[in-house]
Amino acid sequence: MSTATGLNEFLRSRRARLRPQDVALPEYGGARRVAGLRREEIALLAGVSVDYYTRMEQGRVPNPSASVLDSLARALRLDEDETRHLHQLARPRRRGAVPADGPPQRQLVRPMLRRLIDHLDDFPAVVMGRRMDVLAWNPAAAALLGDYGALDPAERNIARITFLAPSSRELFADWADCARENVAYLDLEAGRHPGDPTLARLIGELSMHSADFRRMWAEHPVRDKTSGSKRFHHPLVGEVVLAYETLRAADDPDQALITYAAEPGSSSEDALRMLLAWAAPAPR
């Protein structure tokens, strides 16, 4: 998907979700042929001409100013992640693009992150790289999420596992929410790294093989992976509710350490402790 196409679809999706009453505009002009606000209404709210906004939506404004993009973000009621995504789509950084005919570069886990997760015995932890690839994991993560080591390296991808592995729908109690979060992060990645052929192939593969992915991708959710909680239905210990936190190195935001932890004193902590004890290697 080209940057211009991504910008067009993103702006149209955000325009479609607004109604005149959402932005204190009067209803006028009779029946609406499309959902949401018209282009002229967004242009009015953003303080730009209709022609300018139309060209913007079509990807024909080569270098819009940051102030104009911020005005559009306010008009479209974008949140922080969506506003950042709009800037990335409208003003792509060419140095971040990957040539379509260039060989994909293998991303390697940072040695310090590898050492860190190896010492998190009681906390499931993974290192996520570009495109949601799993670069490293500890035994606790394998016990909770599945043995990434049993997968071909090309299949160690969180989004691919979520949509294409049947076990994922059984493991995640709120599978649809998890799946949407992954789609939202991939959309953000597409804006950060325009022209990445490996990411394009991943999106194409998921679109081809998963109707759920196609439907969610068409909605263009955008959300960074930060923190929250997940509810698991683990086949060995039953329901486990874990909080997760995402940490990124300041000089390498393309690698993220994701850790999971249970509320102290909770039944989930007991279940996680049982799971890790069961998965621990037998003493020699």
Short mmCIF file of C-alpha atoms in Angstrom, two decimals:
data_model
loop_
_atom_site.label_atom_id
_atom_site.label_comp_id
_atom_site.label_asym_id
_atom_site.label_seq_id
_atom_site.Cartn_x
_atom_site.Cartn_y
_atom_site.Cartn_z
CA MET A 1 0.00 0.00 0.00
CA SER A 2 1.45 3.36 -1.06
CA THR A 3 1.73 6.27 1.34
CA ALA A 4 -0.82 8.25 -0.71
CA THR A 5 -3.29 5.37 -0.58
CA GLY A 6 -2.77 4.98 3.14
CA LEU A 7 -3.37 8.69 3.72
CA ASN A 8 -6.50 8.66 1.55
CA GLU A 9 -8.01 5.67 3.33
CA PHE A 10 -7.09 6.94 6.78
CA LEU A 11 -8.59 10.40 6.27
CA ARG A 12 -11.74 8.98 4.71
CA SER A 13 -12.21 6.50 7.54
CA ARG A 14 -11.85 9.23 10.17
CA ARG A 15 -14.17 11.57 8.28
CA ALA A 16 -16.76 8.79 8.01
CA ARG A 17 -16.95 8.20 11.74
CA LEU A 18 -17.98 11.81 12.55
CA ARG A 19 -21.46 13.30 12.38
CA PRO A 20 -22.35 17.01 12.22
CA GLN A 21 -23.65 16.90 15.79
CA ASP A 22 -20.29 15.52 16.94
CA VAL A 23 -18.55 18.73 15.90
CA ALA A 24 -21.36 21.24 16.52
CA LEU A 25 -22.20 21.70 12.84
CA PRO A 26 -25.77 22.14 11.58
CA GLU A 27 -27.30 19.55 9.28
CA TYR A 28 -27.62 21.01 5.80
CA GLY A 29 -27.68 19.97 2.21
CA GLY A 30 -30.35 17.27 2.37
CA ALA A 31 -29.70 13.54 2.48
CA ARG A 32 -26.09 12.45 2.74
CA ARG A 33 -24.81 10.04 0.12
CA VAL A 34 -21.91 8.86 2.30
CA ALA A 35 -21.46 8.27 6.00
CA GLY A 36 -19.89 10.97 8.11
CA LEU A 37 -18.83 14.49 7.36
CA ARG A 38 -18.37 15.92 3.90
CA ARG A 39 -15.02 17.18 2.69
CA GLU A 40 -16.21 20.76 2.80
CA GLU A 41 -17.19 20.37 6.44
CA ILE A 42 -13.75 19.08 7.42
CA ALA A 43 -12.15 21.90 5.43
CA LEU A 44 -14.30 24.42 7.30
CA LEU A 45 -13.38 22.97 10.68
CA ALA A 46 -9.68 22.83 9.82
CA GLY A 47 -9.56 26.32 8.33
CA VAL A 48 -8.38 25.25 4.87
CA SER A 49 -9.96 25.44 1.44
CA VAL A 50 -12.09 22.61 0.12
CA ASP A 51 -9.70 22.22 -2.81
CA TYR A 52 -6.71 21.95 -0.46
CA TYR A 53 -8.38 19.32 1.71
CA THR A 54 -9.49 17.36 -1.35
CA ARG A 55 -5.94 17.30 -2.66
CA MET A 56 -4.72 16.35 0.82
CA GLU A 57 -7.12 13.42 0.98
CA GLN A 58 -5.96 12.33 -2.45
CA GLY A 59 -2.31 12.46 -1.41
CA ARG A 60 -1.52 15.33 -3.77
CA VAL A 61 -0.10 17.79 -1.22
CA PRO A 62 3.63 17.00 -1.21
CA ASN A 63 4.71 18.66 2.02
CA PRO A 64 1.89 19.97 4.21
CA SER A 65 2.92 22.01 7.20
CA ALA A 66 2.79 20.58 10.71
CA SER A 67 0.31 23.29 11.72
CA VAL A 68 -2.10 22.32 8.94
CA LEU A 69 -1.88 18.67 9.93
CA ASP A 70 -2.54 19.57 13.56
CA SER A 71 -5.59 21.56 12.46
CA LEU A 72 -6.85 18.56 10.50
CA ALA A 73 -6.25 16.33 13.51
CA ARG A 74 -8.35 18.61 15.70
CA ALA A 75 -11.09 18.78 13.07
CA LEU A 76 -11.17 14.99 12.79
CA ARG A 77 -11.02 14.52 16.59
CA LEU A 78 -7.88 12.39 16.36
CA ASP A 79 -6.17 11.11 19.47
CA GLU A 80 -2.41 11.28 20.05
CA ASP A 81 -1.55 8.06 18.21
CA GLU A 82 -3.79 8.94 15.28
CA THR A 83 -2.33 12.44 15.05
CA ARG A 84 1.19 11.04 14.96
CA HIS A 85 0.08 8.57 12.30
CA LEU A 86 -1.39 11.40 10.19
CA HIS A 87 1.92 13.27 10.30
CA GLN A 88 3.82 10.13 9.28
CA LEU A 89 1.51 9.44 6.35
CA ALA A 90 1.42 13.03 5.11
CA ARG A 91 5.14 13.70 5.64
CA PRO A 92 6.89 10.33 5.28
CA ARG A 93 10.54 10.20 6.19
CA ARG A 94 12.22 8.88 3.06
CA ARG A 95 15.22 7.57 4.97
CA GLY A 96 12.92 5.19 6.81
CA ALA A 97 11.58 3.58 3.67
CA VAL A 98 12.85 0.19 2.56
CA PRO A 99 13.56 -0.11 -1.19
CA ALA A 100 11.09 -2.47 -2.84
CA ASP A 101 13.87 -4.34 -4.62
CA GLY A 102 16.26 -4.44 -1.67
CA PRO A 103 16.86 -7.58 0.41
CA PRO A 104 15.09 -7.57 3.77
CA GLN A 105 17.49 -7.03 6.64
CA ARG A 106 17.26 -9.50 9.48
CA GLN A 107 16.62 -7.75 12.75
CA LEU A 108 18.64 -9.06 15.70
CA VAL A 109 17.68 -8.70 19.34
CA ARG A 110 19.76 -6.25 21.33
CA PRO A 111 22.15 -8.22 23.59
CA MET A 112 21.10 -6.32 26.72
CA LEU A 113 17.42 -7.04 26.10
CA ARG A 114 18.31 -10.71 25.60
CA ARG A 115 20.15 -10.78 28.93
CA LEU A 116 17.35 -8.93 30.67
CA ILE A 117 14.54 -11.30 29.69
CA ASP A 118 16.73 -14.27 30.59
CA HIS A 119 16.74 -13.01 34.18
CA LEU A 120 12.97 -12.41 34.39
CA ASP A 121 12.25 -15.92 35.64
CA ASP A 122 8.84 -15.11 37.13
CA PHE A 123 7.63 -12.77 34.40
CA PRO A 124 6.71 -13.84 30.87
CA ALA A 125 8.66 -11.54 28.55
CA VAL A 126 9.22 -11.20 24.81
CA VAL A 127 11.17 -8.80 22.62
CA MET A 128 9.05 -7.59 19.71
CA GLY A 129 10.74 -6.15 16.65
CA ARG A 130 9.57 -4.56 13.43
CA ARG A 131 6.27 -5.80 12.00
CA MET A 132 5.50 -7.52 15.35
CA ASP A 133 8.20 -10.14 14.82
CA VAL A 134 9.18 -12.05 17.97
CA LEU A 135 12.94 -11.64 18.30
CA ALA A 136 13.43 -13.30 21.70
CA TRP A 137 11.44 -14.76 24.58
CA ASN A 138 12.05 -16.38 27.95
CA PRO A 139 10.78 -19.77 29.24
CA ALA A 140 7.95 -18.07 31.12
CA ALA A 141 6.65 -16.55 27.88
CA ALA A 142 6.86 -19.93 26.16
CA ALA A 143 4.81 -21.47 28.98
CA LEU A 144 2.15 -18.77 28.74
CA LEU A 145 2.01 -17.92 25.04
CA GLY A 146 3.37 -21.01 23.32
CA ASP A 147 6.76 -22.30 22.24
CA TYR A 148 8.06 -19.87 19.66
CA GLY A 149 11.08 -22.13 19.29
CA ALA A 150 8.90 -24.78 17.66
CA LEU A 151 8.01 -22.34 14.87
CA ASP A 152 9.96 -21.52 11.76
CA PRO A 153 11.65 -18.11 12.31
CA ALA A 154 9.50 -16.61 9.54
CA GLU A 155 6.37 -17.60 11.47
CA ARG A 156 7.42 -16.00 14.76
CA ASN A 157 5.16 -13.01 14.34
CA ILE A 158 2.52 -11.92 16.84
CA ALA A 159 0.00 -10.76 14.23
CA ARG A 160 0.42 -13.89 12.10
CA ILE A 161 -0.07 -16.15 15.12
CA THR A 162 -3.09 -14.16 16.31
CA PHE A 163 -4.98 -14.43 13.02
CA LEU A 164 -3.76 -17.69 11.54
CA ALA A 165 -3.14 -20.01 14.51
CA PRO A 166 -6.40 -21.59 15.81
CA SER A 167 -4.88 -21.93 19.29
CA SER A 168 -4.77 -18.13 19.56
CA ARG A 169 -8.56 -17.86 19.66
CA GLU A 170 -8.63 -20.35 22.51
CA LEU A 171 -5.80 -18.76 24.50
CA PHE A 172 -7.01 -15.14 24.44
CA ALA A 173 -10.34 -14.78 26.20
CA ASP A 174 -10.91 -11.42 24.52
CA TRP A 175 -9.53 -12.47 21.15
CA ALA A 176 -11.31 -9.82 19.08
CA ASP A 177 -9.87 -7.01 21.23
CA CYS A 178 -6.36 -8.47 21.01
CA ALA A 179 -6.70 -8.91 17.26
CA ARG A 180 -7.84 -5.32 16.78
CA GLU A 181 -4.91 -4.07 18.85
CA ASN A 182 -2.54 -5.95 16.55
CA VAL A 183 -4.17 -4.52 13.43
CA ALA A 184 -3.96 -1.02 14.93
CA TYR A 185 -0.25 -1.49 15.63
CA LEU A 186 0.45 -2.84 12.13
CA ASP A 187 -1.30 0.19 10.63
CA LEU A 188 0.93 2.40 12.76
CA GLU A 189 3.97 0.42 11.54
CA ALA A 190 2.90 0.96 7.92
CA GLY A 191 2.99 4.71 8.54
CA ARG A 192 6.37 4.55 10.28
CA HIS A 193 7.99 2.45 7.57
CA PRO A 194 6.43 3.23 4.19
CA GLY A 195 7.60 1.03 1.36
CA ASP A 196 8.63 -1.89 3.59
CA PRO A 197 8.11 -4.92 1.31
CA THR A 198 8.22 -7.47 4.14
CA LEU A 199 5.48 -5.62 6.00
CA ALA A 200 3.47 -5.38 2.78
CA ARG A 201 3.78 -9.13 2.28
CA LEU A 202 2.64 -9.79 5.84
CA ILE A 203 -0.41 -7.57 5.42
CA GLY A 204 -1.17 -9.25 2.10
CA GLU A 205 -0.86 -12.72 3.61
CA LEU A 206 -3.14 -11.89 6.51
CA SER A 207 -5.65 -10.23 4.19
CA MET A 208 -5.72 -13.30 1.96
CA HIS A 209 -6.15 -15.87 4.71
CA SER A 210 -8.21 -14.08 7.39
CA ALA A 211 -11.60 -12.47 6.85
CA ASP A 212 -11.34 -10.97 10.34
CA PHE A 213 -8.09 -9.26 9.44
CA ARG A 214 -9.55 -7.89 6.19
CA ARG A 215 -12.53 -6.44 8.04
CA MET A 216 -10.45 -4.86 10.82
CA TRP A 217 -7.81 -3.52 8.41
CA ALA A 218 -10.52 -1.80 6.35
CA GLU A 219 -11.52 0.14 9.48
CA HIS A 220 -7.96 1.53 9.85
CA PRO A 221 -7.61 1.45 13.63
CA VAL A 222 -4.37 3.07 14.83
CA ARG A 223 -2.90 2.45 18.27
CA ASP A 224 0.60 2.09 19.66
CA LYS A 225 1.43 -0.86 21.89
CA THR A 226 1.93 0.53 25.38
CA SER A 227 0.29 -1.08 28.41
CA GLY A 228 -2.92 -2.73 29.51
CA SER A 229 -4.22 -6.10 30.61
CA LYS A 230 -5.05 -9.38 28.90
CA ARG A 231 -7.26 -12.26 29.96
CA PHE A 232 -6.11 -15.75 29.08
CA HIS A 233 -7.86 -19.11 29.02
CA HIS A 234 -4.80 -21.28 29.45
CA PRO A 235 -5.35 -24.99 28.79
CA LEU A 236 -3.35 -25.98 31.89
CA VAL A 237 -4.31 -23.47 34.59
CA GLY A 238 -7.54 -21.88 33.36
CA GLU A 239 -8.22 -18.16 33.50
CA VAL A 240 -5.29 -15.84 34.08
CA VAL A 241 -5.49 -12.04 34.01
CA LEU A 242 -2.15 -10.32 33.49
CA ALA A 243 -1.08 -6.72 33.14
CA TYR A 244 1.46 -5.98 30.43
CA GLU A 245 3.95 -3.16 29.95
CA THR A 246 5.88 -2.20 26.83
CA LEU A 247 9.35 -0.70 27.20
CA ARG A 248 11.47 0.68 24.35
CA ALA A 249 15.09 1.74 24.23
CA ALA A 250 15.43 5.45 23.47
CA ASP A 251 17.93 4.80 20.68
CA ASP A 252 16.12 1.82 19.11
CA PRO A 253 12.31 2.20 19.15
CA ASP A 254 11.97 -0.67 16.66
CA GLN A 255 12.56 -3.15 19.51
CA ALA A 256 10.16 -3.39 22.43
CA LEU A 257 10.37 -5.42 25.62
CA ILE A 258 6.90 -6.65 26.62
CA THR A 259 6.49 -8.09 30.11
CA TYR A 260 3.47 -9.66 31.80
CA ALA A 261 2.69 -9.74 35.52
CA ALA A 262 -0.20 -10.80 37.75
CA GLU A 263 -1.74 -8.72 40.53
CA PRO A 264 0.02 -9.68 43.78
CA GLY A 265 -2.10 -11.94 45.95
CA SER A 266 -4.59 -12.69 43.19
CA SER A 267 -5.79 -16.02 41.86
CA SER A 268 -4.02 -15.13 38.61
CA GLU A 269 -0.72 -14.92 40.48
CA ASP A 270 -1.35 -18.41 41.89
CA ALA A 271 -2.25 -19.71 38.43
CA LEU A 272 0.85 -18.17 36.84
CA ARG A 273 3.06 -19.58 39.58
CA MET A 274 1.57 -23.04 38.99
CA LEU A 275 2.10 -22.72 35.26
CA LEU A 276 5.75 -21.72 35.60
CA ALA A 277 6.40 -24.50 38.09
CA TRP A 278 4.85 -27.03 35.71
CA ALA A 279 6.91 -25.72 32.78
CA ALA A 280 10.21 -25.54 34.67
CA PRO A 281 12.78 -28.15 33.57
CA ALA A 282 13.23 -31.06 35.94
CA PRO A 283 16.39 -30.90 38.08
CA ARG A 284 19.21 -33.12 36.93
#
